[in-house]
mmCIF file of C-alpha atoms in Angstrom:
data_model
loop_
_atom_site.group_PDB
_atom_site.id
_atom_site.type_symbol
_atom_site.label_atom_id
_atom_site.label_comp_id
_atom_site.label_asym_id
_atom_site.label_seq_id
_atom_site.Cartn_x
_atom_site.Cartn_y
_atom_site.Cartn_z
ATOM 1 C CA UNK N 1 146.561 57.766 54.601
ATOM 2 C CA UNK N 2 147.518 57.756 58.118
ATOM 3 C CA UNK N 3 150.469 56.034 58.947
ATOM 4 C CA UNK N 4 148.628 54.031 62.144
ATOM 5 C CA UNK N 5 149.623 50.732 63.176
ATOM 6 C CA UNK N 6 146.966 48.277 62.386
ATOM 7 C CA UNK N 7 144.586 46.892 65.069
ATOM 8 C CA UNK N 8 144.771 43.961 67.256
ATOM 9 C CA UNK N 9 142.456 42.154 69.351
ATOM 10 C CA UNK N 10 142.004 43.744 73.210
ATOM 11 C CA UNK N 11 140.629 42.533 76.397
ATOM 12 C CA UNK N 12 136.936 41.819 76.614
ATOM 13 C CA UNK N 13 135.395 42.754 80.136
ATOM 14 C CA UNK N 14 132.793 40.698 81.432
ATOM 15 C CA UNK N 15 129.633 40.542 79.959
ATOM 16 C CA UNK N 16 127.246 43.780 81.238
ATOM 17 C CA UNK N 17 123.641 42.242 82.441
ATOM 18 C CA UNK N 18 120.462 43.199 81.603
ATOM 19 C CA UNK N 19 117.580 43.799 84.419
ATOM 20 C CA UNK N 20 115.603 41.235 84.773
ATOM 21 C CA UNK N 21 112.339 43.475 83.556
ATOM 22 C CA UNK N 22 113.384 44.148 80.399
ATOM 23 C CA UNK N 23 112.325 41.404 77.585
ATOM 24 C CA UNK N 24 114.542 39.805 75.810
ATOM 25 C CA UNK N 25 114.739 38.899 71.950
ATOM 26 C CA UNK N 26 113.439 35.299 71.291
ATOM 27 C CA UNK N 27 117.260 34.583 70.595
ATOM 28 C CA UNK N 28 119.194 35.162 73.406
ATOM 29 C CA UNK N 29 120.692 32.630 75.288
ATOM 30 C CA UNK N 30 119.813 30.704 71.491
ATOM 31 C CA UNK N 31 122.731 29.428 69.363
ATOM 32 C CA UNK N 32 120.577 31.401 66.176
ATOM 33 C CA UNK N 33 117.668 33.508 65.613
ATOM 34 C CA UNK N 34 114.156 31.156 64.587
ATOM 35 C CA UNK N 35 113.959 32.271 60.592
ATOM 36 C CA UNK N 36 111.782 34.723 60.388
ATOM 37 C CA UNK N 37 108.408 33.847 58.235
ATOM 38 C CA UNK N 38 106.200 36.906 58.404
ATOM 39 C CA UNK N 39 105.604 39.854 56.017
ATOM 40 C CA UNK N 40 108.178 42.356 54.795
ATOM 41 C CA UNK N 41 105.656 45.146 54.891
ATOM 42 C CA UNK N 42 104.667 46.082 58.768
ATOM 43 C CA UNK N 43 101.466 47.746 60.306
ATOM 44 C CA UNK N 44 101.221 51.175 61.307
ATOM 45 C CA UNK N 45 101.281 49.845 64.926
ATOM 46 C CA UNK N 46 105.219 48.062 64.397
ATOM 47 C CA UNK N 47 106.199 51.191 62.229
ATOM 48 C CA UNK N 48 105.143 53.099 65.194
ATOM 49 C CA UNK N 49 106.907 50.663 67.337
ATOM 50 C CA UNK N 50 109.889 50.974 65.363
ATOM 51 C CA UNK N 51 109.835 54.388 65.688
ATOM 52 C CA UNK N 52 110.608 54.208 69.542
ATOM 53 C CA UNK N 53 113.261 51.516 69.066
ATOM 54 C CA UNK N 54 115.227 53.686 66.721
ATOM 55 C CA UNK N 55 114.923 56.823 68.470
ATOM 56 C CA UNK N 56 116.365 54.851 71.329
ATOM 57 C CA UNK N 57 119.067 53.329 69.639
ATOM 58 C CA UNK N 58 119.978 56.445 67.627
ATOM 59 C CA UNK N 59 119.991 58.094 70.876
ATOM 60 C CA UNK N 60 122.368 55.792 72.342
ATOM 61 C CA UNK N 61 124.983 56.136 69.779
ATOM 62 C CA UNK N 62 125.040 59.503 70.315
ATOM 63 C CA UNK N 63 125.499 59.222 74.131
ATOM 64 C CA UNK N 64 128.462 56.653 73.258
ATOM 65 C CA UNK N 65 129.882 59.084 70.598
ATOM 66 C CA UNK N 66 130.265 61.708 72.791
ATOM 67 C CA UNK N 67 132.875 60.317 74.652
ATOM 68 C CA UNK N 68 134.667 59.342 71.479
ATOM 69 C CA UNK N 69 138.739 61.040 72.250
ATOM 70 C CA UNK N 70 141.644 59.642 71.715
ATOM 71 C CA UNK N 71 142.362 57.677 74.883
ATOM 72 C CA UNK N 72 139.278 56.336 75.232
ATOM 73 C CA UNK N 73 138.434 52.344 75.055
ATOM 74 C CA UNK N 74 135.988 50.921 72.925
ATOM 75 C CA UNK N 75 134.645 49.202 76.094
ATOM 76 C CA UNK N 76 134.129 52.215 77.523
ATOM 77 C CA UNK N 77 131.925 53.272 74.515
ATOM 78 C CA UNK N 78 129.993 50.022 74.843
ATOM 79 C CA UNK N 79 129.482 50.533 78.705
ATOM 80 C CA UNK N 80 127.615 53.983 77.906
ATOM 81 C CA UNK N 81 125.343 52.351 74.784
ATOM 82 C CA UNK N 82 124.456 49.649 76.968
ATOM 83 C CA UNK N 83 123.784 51.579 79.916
ATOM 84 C CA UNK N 84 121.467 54.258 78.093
ATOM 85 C CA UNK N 85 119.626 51.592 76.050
ATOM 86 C CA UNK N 86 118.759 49.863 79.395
ATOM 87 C CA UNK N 87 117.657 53.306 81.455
ATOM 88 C CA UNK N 88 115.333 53.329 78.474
ATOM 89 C CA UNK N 89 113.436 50.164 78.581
ATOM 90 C CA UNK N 90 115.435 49.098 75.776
ATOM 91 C CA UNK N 91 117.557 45.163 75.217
ATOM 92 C CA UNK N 92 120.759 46.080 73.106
ATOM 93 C CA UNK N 93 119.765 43.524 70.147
ATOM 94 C CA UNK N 94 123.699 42.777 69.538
ATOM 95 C CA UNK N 95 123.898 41.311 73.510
ATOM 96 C CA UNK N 96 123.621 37.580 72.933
ATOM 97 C CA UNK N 97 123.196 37.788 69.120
ATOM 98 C CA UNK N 98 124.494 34.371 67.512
ATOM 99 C CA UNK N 99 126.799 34.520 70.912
ATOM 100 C CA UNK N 100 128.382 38.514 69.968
ATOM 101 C CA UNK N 101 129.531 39.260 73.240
ATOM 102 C CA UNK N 102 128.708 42.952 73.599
ATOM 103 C CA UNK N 103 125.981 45.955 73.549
ATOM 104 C CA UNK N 104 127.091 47.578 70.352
ATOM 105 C CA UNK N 105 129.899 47.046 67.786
ATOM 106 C CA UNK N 106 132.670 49.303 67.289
ATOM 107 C CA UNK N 107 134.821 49.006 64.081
ATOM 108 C CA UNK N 108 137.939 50.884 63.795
ATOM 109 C CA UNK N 109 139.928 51.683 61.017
ATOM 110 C CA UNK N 110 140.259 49.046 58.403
ATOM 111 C CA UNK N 111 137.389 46.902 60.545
ATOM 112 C CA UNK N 112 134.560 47.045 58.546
ATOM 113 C CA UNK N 113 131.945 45.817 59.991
ATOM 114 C CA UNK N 114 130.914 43.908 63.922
ATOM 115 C CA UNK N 115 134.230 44.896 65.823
ATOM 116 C CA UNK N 116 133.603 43.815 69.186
ATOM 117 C CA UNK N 117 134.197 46.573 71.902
ATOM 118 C CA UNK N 118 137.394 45.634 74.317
ATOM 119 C CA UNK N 119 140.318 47.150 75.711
ATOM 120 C CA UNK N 120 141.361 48.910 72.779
ATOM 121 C CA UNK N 121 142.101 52.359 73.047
ATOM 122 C CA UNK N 122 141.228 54.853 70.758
ATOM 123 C CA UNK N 123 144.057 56.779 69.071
ATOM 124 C CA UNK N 124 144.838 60.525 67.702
ATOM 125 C CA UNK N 125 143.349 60.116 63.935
ATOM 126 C CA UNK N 126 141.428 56.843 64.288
ATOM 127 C CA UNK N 127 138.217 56.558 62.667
ATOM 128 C CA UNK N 128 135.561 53.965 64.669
ATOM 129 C CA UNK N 129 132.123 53.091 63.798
ATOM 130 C CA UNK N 130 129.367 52.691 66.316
ATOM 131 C CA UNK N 131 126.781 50.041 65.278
ATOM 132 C CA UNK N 132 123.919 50.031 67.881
ATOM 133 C CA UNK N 133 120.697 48.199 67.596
ATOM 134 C CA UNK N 134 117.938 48.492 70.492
ATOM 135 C CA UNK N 135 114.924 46.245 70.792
ATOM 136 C CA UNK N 136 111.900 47.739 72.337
ATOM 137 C CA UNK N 137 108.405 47.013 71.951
ATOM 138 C CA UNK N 138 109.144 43.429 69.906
ATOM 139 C CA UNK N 139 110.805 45.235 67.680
ATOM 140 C CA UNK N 140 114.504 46.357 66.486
ATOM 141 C CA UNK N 141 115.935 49.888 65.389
ATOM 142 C CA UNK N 142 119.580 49.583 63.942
ATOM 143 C CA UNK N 143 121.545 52.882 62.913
ATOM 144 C CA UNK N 144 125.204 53.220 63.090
ATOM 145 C CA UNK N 145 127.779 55.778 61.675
ATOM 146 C CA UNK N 146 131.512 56.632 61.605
ATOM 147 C CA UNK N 147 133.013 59.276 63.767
ATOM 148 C CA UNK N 148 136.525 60.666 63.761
ATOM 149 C CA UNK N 149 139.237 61.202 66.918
ATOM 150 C CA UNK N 150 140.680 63.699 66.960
ATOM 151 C CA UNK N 151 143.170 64.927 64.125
ATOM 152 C CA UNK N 152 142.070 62.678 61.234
ATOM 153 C CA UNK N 153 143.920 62.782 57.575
ATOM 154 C CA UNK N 154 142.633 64.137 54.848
ATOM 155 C CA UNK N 155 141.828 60.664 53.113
ATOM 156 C CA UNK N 156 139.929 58.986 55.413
ATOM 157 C CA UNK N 157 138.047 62.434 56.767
ATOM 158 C CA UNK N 158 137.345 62.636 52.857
ATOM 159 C CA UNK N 159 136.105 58.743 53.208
ATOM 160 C CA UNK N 160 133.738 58.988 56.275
ATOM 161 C CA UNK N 161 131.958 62.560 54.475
ATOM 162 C CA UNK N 162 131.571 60.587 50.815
ATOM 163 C CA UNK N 163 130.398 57.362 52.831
ATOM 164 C CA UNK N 164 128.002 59.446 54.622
ATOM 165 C CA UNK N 165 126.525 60.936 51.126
ATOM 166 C CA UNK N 166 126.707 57.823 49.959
ATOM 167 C CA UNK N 167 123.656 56.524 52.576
ATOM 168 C CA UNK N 168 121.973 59.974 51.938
ATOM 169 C CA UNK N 169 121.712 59.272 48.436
ATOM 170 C CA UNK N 170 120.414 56.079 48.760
ATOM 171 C CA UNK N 171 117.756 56.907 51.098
ATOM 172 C CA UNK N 172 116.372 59.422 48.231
ATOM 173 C CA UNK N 173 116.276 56.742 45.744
ATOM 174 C CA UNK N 174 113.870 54.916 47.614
ATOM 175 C CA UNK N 175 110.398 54.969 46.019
ATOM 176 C CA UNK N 176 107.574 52.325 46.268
ATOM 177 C CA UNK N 177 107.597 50.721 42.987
ATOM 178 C CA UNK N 178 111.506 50.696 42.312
ATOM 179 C CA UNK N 179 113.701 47.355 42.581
ATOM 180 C CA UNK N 180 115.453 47.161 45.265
ATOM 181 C CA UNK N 181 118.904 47.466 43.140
ATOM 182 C CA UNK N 182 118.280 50.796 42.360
ATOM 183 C CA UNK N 183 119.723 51.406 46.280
ATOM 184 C CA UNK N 184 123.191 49.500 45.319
ATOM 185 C CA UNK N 185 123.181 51.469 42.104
ATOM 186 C CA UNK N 186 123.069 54.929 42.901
ATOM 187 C CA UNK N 187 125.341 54.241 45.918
ATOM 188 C CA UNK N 188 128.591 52.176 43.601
ATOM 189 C CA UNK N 189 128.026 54.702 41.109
ATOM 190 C CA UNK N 190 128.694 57.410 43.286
ATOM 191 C CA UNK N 191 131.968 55.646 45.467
ATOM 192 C CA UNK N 192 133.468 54.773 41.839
ATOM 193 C CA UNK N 193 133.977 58.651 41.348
ATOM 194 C CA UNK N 194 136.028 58.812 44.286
ATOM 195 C CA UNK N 195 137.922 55.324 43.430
ATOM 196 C CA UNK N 196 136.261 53.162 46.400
ATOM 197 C CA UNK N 197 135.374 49.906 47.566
ATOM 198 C CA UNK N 198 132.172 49.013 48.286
ATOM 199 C CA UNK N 199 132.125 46.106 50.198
ATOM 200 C CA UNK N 200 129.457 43.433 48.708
ATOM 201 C CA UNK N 201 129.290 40.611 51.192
ATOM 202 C CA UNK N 202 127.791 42.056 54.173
ATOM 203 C CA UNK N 203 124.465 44.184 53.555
ATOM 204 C CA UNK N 204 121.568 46.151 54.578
ATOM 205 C CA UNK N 205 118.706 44.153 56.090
ATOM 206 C CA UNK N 206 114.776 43.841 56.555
ATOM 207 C CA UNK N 207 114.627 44.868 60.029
ATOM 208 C CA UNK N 208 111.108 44.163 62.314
ATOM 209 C CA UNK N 209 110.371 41.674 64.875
ATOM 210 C CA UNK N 210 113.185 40.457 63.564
ATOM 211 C CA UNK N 211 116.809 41.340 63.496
ATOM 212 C CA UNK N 212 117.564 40.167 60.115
ATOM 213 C CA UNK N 213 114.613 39.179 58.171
ATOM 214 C CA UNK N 214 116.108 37.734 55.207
ATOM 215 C CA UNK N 215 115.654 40.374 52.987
ATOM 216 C CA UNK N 216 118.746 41.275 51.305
ATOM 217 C CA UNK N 217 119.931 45.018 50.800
ATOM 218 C CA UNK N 218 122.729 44.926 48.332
ATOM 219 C CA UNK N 219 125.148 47.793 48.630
ATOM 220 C CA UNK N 220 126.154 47.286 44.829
ATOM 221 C CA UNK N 221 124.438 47.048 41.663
ATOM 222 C CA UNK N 222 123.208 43.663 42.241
ATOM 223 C CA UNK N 223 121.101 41.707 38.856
ATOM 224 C CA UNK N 224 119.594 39.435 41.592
ATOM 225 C CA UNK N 225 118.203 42.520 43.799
ATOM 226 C CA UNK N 226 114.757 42.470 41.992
ATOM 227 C CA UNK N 227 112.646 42.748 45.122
ATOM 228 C CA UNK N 228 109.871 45.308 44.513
ATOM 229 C CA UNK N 229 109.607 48.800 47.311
ATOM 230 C CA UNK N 230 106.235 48.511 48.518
ATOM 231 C CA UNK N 231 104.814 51.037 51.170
ATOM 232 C CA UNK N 232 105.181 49.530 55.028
ATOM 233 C CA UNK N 233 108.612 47.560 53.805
ATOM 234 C CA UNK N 234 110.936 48.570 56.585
ATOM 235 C CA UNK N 235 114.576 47.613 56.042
ATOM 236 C CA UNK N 236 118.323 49.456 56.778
ATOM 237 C CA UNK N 237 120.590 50.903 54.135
ATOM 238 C CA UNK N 238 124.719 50.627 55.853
ATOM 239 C CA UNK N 239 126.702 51.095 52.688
ATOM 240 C CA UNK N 240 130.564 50.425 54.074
ATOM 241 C CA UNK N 241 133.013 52.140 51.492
ATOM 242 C CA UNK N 242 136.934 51.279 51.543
ATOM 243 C CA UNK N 243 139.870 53.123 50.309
ATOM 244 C CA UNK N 244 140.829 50.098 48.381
ATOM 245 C CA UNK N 245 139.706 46.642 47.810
ATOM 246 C CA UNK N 246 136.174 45.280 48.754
ATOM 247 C CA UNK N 247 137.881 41.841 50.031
ATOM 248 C CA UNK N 248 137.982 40.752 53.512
ATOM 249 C CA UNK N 249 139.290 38.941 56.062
ATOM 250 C CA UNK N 250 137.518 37.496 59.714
ATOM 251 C CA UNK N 251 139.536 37.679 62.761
ATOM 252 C CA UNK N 252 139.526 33.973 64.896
ATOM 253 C CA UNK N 253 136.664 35.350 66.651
ATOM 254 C CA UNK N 254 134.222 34.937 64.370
ATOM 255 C CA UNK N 255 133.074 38.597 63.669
ATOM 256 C CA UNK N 256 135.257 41.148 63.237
ATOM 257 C CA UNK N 257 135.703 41.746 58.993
ATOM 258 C CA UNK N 258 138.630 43.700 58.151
ATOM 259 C CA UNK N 259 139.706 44.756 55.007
ATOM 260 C CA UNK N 260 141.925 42.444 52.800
ATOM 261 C CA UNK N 261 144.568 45.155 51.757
ATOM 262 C CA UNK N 262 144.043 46.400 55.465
ATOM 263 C CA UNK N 263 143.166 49.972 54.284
ATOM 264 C CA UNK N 264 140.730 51.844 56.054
ATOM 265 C CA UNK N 265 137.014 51.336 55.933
ATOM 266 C CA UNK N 266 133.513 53.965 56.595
ATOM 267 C CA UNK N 267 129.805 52.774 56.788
ATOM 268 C CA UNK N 268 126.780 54.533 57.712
ATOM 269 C CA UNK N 269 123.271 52.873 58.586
ATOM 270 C CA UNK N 270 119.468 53.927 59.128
ATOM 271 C CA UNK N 271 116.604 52.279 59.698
ATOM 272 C CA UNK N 272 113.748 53.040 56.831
ATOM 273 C CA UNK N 273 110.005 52.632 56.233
ATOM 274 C CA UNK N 274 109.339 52.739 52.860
ATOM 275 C CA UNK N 275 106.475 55.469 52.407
ATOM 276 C CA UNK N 276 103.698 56.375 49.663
ATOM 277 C CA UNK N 277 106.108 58.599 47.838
ATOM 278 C CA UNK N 278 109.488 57.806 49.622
ATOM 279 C CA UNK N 279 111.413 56.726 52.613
ATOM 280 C CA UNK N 280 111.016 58.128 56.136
ATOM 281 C CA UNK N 281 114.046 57.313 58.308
ATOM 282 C CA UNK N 282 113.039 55.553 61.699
ATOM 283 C CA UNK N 283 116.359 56.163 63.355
ATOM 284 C CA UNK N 284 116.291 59.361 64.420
ATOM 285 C CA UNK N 285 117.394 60.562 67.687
#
């Protein structure tokens, strides 16, 4: 594995504003989210809703992820997410989320998940997620992925590909009818041939009105995951795969999760409906 140094917390800028036009999520400026008490399975009108915010949102990473070079600062890659999401119509759901302090979350290295964007600079053979949620419409579309700079080592180029699969995989398991587990399950089974992680404490998500609706997306082959698909279900799959242990550890600030053994970390994420015969993926740029 690469022989980086391992991260440390950077310099946050100040926070970026929002115009005043665009509306907000009921939580911001909110210590929490209100619990969300409506249905897991949406109307054609939020799907379609959805649609937009994920286009948005998928759209924005990919603005961000161009600039991704060593040299650049993960600030920088929030600046662009935030700016595109707001050209757009669009309220970056992370900005004021529980208090998160920033448009999008970048996680490099052994960060697993909800890195928060600062002065850090991006080095020859890092590997960084961008997580980016926009809400549009009264509704949120959250995708994220993991990118390489520059010159990355075999293992973890090996790591980001296999995590990749790993969310492709799951995506085709998805059939109305079928537990929920059967998403953890095909996705461990497929990390243990490679000898991974996969983390089990932070999972995929209903996703609607709300950011997180409660419903529980196990990465893992979970007994308790006995939720049944049902067509208009919309929820993300974000398996995050590690070249070693699943344990973590949380940074004082309250959100970033890096790896116990400190070895480096992948995750992918889309947004799904669930359909009449499968999944159609809502975060699409």
């Amino acid at each position: 594995m690469s022989g980086q140094s391992l991260l440390v917390p950077g310099e946050l800028s100040p926070t970026r504003s929002v115009p005043g036009n665009i509306r907000r999520p009921e939580y911001v400026g909110k210590p929490a989210p209100t619990p969300y008490s409506g249905p897991e399975v949406q109307t054609p009108e939020t799907i379609e809703a959805m649609r937009v915010a994920g286009r948005i949102a998928a759209q924005a990473m990919a603005e961000a992820a161009k600039l991704i070079a060593p040299g650049v600062t993960t600030d920088e890659l929030d600046r662009v997410a935030h700016e595109f999401m707001c050209d757009h119509g669009a309220y970056p759901s992370t900005l004021g989320y529980r208090g998160f302090p920033k448009s999008l979350c970048t996680s490099v290295n052994e960060v697993i998940c909800h890195g928060i964007p600062d002065s850090t600079v991006l080095r020859d053979g890092d590997i960084v997620n961008l997580d980016v949620t926009a809400y549009i419409g009264g509704v949120h579309g959250d995708n994220n992925a993991t990118y390489l700079v520059g010159d990355v080592d075999e293992e973890s180029r090996l790591l980001v590909e296999r995590t990749r699969e790993s969310l492709n995989r799951a995506i085709k398991a998805v059939k109305p009818g079928r537990q929920i587990n059967i998403i953890g399950r095909v996705i461990e089974s497929y990390a243990k041939r490679f000898g991974y992680g996969v983390v089990r404490d932070f999972t995929g998500h209903g996703i609607n009105s709300s950011f997180h609706s409660g419903l529980i997306i196990p990465h893992y082959d979970s007994p308790h995951a006995t939720t049944v698909m049902r067509p208009g279900m919309t929820f993300t799959i974000e398996p995050m795969l590690t070249l070693g242990t699943h344990e973590y550890d949380m940074w004082d600030d309250g959100w970033t999760v890096v790896t116990k053994d400190r070895k480096r970390t992948a995750q992918f994420e889309h947004t799904l409906v669930v359909t009449d015969t499968g999944a159609e993926i809502l975060t699409l740029p």
